[in-house]
Tab-separated table of C-alpha atoms in Angstrom:
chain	number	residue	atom	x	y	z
A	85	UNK	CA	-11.501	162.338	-80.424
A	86	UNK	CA	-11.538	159.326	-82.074
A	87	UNK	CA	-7.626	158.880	-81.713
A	88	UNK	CA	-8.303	159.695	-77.559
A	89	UNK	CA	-10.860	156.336	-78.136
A	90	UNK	CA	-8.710	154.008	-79.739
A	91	UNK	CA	-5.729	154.970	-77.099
A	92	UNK	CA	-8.181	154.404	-74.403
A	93	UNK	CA	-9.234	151.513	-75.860
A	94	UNK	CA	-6.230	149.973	-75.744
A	95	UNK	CA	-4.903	150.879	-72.402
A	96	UNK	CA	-7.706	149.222	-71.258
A	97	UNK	CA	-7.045	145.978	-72.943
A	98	UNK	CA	-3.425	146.106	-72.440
A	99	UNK	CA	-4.017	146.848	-68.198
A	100	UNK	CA	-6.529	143.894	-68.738
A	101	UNK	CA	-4.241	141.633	-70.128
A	102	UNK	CA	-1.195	142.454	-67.366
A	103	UNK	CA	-3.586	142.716	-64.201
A	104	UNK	CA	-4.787	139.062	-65.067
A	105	UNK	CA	-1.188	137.775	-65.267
A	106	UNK	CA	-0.244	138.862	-61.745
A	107	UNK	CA	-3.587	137.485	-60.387
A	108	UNK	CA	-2.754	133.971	-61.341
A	109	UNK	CA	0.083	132.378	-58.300
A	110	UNK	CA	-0.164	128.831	-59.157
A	111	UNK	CA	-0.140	126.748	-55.857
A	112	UNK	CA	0.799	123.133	-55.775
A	113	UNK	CA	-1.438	121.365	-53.121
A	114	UNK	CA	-1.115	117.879	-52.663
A	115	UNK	CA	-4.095	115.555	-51.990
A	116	UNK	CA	-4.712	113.053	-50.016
A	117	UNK	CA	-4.779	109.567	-51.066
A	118	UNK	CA	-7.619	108.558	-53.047
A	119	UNK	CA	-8.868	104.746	-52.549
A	120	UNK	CA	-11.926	103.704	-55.323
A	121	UNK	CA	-13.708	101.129	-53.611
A	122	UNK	CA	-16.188	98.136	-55.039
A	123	UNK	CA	-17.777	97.377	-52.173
A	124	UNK	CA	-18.429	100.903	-50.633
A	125	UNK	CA	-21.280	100.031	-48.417
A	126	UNK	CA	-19.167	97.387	-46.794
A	127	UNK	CA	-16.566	99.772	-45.879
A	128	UNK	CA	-19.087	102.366	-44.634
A	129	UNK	CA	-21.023	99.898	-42.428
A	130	UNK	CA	-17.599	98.289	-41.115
A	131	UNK	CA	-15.828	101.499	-40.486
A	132	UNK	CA	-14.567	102.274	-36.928
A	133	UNK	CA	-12.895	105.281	-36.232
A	134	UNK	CA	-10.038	103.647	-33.825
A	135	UNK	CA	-9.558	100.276	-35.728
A	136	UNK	CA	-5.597	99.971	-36.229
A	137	UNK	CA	-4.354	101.276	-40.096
A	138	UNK	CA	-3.443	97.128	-40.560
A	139	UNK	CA	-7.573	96.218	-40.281
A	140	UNK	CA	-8.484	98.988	-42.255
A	141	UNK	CA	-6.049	97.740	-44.898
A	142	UNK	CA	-7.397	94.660	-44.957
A	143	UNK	CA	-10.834	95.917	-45.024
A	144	UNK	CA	-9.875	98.076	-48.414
A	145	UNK	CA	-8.220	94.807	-49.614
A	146	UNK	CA	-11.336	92.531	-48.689
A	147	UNK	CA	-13.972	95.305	-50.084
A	148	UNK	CA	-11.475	96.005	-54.088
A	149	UNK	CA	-10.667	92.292	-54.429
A	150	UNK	CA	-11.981	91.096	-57.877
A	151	UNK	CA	-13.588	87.414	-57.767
A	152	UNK	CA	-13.254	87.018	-61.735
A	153	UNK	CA	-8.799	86.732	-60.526
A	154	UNK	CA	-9.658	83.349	-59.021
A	155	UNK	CA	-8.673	80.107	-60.647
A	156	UNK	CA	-12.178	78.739	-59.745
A	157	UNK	CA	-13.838	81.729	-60.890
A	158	UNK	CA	-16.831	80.527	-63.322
A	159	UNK	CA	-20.071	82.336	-64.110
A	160	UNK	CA	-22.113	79.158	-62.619
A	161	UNK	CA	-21.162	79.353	-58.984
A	162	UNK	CA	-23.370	81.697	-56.877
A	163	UNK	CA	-20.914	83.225	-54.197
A	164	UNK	CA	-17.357	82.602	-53.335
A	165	UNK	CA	-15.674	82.331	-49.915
A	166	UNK	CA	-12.400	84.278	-49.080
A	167	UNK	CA	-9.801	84.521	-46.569
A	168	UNK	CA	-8.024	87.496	-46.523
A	169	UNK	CA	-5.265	86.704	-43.206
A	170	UNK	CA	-2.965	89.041	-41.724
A	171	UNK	CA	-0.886	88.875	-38.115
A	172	UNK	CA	-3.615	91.507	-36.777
A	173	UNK	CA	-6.657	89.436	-37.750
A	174	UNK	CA	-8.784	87.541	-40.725
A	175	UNK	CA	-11.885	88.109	-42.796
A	176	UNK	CA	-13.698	85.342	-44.476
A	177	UNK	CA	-15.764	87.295	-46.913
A	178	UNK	CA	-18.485	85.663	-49.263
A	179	UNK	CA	-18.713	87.441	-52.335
A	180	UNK	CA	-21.560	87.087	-55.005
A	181	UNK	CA	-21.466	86.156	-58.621
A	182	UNK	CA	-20.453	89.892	-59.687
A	183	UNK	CA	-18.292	90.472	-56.503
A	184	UNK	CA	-20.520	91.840	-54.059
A	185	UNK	CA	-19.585	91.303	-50.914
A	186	UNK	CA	-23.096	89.657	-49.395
A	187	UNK	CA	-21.468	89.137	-45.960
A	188	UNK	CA	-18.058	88.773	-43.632
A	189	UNK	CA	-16.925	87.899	-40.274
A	190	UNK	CA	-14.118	88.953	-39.255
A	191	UNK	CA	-11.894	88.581	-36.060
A	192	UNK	CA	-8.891	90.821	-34.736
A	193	UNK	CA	-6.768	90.515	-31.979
A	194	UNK	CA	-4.308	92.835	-29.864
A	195	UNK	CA	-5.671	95.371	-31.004
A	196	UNK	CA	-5.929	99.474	-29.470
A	197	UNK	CA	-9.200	99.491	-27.767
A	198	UNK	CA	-11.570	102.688	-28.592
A	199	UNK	CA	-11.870	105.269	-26.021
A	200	UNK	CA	-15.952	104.429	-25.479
A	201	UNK	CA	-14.876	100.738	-24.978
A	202	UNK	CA	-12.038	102.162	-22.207
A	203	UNK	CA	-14.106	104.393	-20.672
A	204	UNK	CA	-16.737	102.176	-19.881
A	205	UNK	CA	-14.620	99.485	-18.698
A	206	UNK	CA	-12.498	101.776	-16.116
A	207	UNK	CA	-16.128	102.948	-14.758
A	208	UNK	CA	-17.544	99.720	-14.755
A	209	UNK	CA	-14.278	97.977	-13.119
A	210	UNK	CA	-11.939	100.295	-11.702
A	211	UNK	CA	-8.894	98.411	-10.003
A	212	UNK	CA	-9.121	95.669	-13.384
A	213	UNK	CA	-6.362	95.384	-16.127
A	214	UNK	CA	-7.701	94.015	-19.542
A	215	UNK	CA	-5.267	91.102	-20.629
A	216	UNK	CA	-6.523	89.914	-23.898
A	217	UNK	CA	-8.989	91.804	-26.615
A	218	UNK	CA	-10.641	90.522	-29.177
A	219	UNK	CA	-12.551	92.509	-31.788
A	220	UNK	CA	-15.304	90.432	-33.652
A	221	UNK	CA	-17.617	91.737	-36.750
A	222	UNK	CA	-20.087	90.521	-38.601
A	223	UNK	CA	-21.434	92.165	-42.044
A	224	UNK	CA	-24.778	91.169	-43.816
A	225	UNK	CA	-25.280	93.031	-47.132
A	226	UNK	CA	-28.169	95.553	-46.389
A	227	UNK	CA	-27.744	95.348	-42.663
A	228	UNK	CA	-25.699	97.364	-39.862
A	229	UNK	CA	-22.323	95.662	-39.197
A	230	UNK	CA	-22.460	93.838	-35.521
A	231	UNK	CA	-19.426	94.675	-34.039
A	232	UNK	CA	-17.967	93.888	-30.668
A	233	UNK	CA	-15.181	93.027	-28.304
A	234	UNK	CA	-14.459	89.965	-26.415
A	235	UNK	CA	-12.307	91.377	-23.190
A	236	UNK	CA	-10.510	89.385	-20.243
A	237	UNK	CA	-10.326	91.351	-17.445
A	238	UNK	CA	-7.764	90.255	-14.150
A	239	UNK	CA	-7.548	91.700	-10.595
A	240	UNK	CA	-5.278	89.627	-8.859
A	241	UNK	CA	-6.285	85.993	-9.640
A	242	UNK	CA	-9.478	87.120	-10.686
A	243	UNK	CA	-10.113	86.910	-13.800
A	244	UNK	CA	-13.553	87.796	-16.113
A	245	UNK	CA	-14.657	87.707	-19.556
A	246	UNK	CA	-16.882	90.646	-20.748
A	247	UNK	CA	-18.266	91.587	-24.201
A	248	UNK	CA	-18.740	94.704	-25.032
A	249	UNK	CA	-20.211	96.908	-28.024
A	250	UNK	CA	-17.960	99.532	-30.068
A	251	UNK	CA	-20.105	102.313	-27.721
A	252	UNK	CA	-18.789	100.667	-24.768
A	253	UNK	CA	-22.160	99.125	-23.810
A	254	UNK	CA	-22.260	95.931	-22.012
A	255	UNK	CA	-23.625	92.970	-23.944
């Protein structure tokens, strides 16, 4: 009997040991890119779904740049002004003592317009062609980002200027 235990025993260890092998089929996944951010709640008050890759980009850029890199960097000065410029568009971006960003404005132009933003300007002007667009934000620290578009609009040799919201509603 206690020959039939020990065999048992080990059959039982041994299946244990070879059923757990076979269970393991190692699959390489790869992730997507990972972007640490300092300024977080810049980024998620600023984000828009449609922006172009080239503003978002320089949105990462403005929201990891580290003040203490400047020349002019000293412990004394309470905020610091920066341009961050690319063909697309600009930020100016004042940054606190620790590199906070406390607020931005920001200006892009040709750039794709979100669908809301189309939508609304097809239904509010049908037989109009939009020439020139001009997105436009503005960030406070602890605030909602104000963002909007500056749009010309021609029919023929008319020609209009229209803002609108990033919801497509008419300012």
């Amino acid at each position: 009997m206690l020959i039939i235990m020990k065999k048992l025993i080990i059959g039982l260890f041994v299946f244990a040991l070879t059923t757990s092998l076979y269970a393991q089929d190692p699959k390489i996944e790869l992730l997507d890119e990972v972007v640490l951010v300092n300024n977080y709640k810049y980024l998620s008050s600023t984000n828009a779904s449609d922006m172009p890759i080239e503003a978002d980009q320089l949105q990462i850029k403005a929201a990891n740049f580290d003040i203490k890199t400047l020349d002019i960097y000293a412990d004394e000065y309470d905020y610091y002004e920066v341009y961050f410029i690319i063909p697309e568009g600009k930020i100016l971006a004042t940054y606190d003592s620790k590199g906070k960003i406390i607020r931005t404005a920001e200006k892009y132009k040709r750039i794709d317009l979100p669908k809301s933003v189309l939508l609304s300007i097809v239904k509010r002007f049908p037989n109009w062609s939009i020439t020139n667009e001009v997105y436009l934000v503005k960030y406070v620290a602890g605030e909602t980002a104000n963002k909007k578009y500056k749009l010309t609009l021609i029919n023929g040799e008319k020609r209009i200027k229209v803002k609108v919201d990033d919801e497509g509603n008419f300012l």
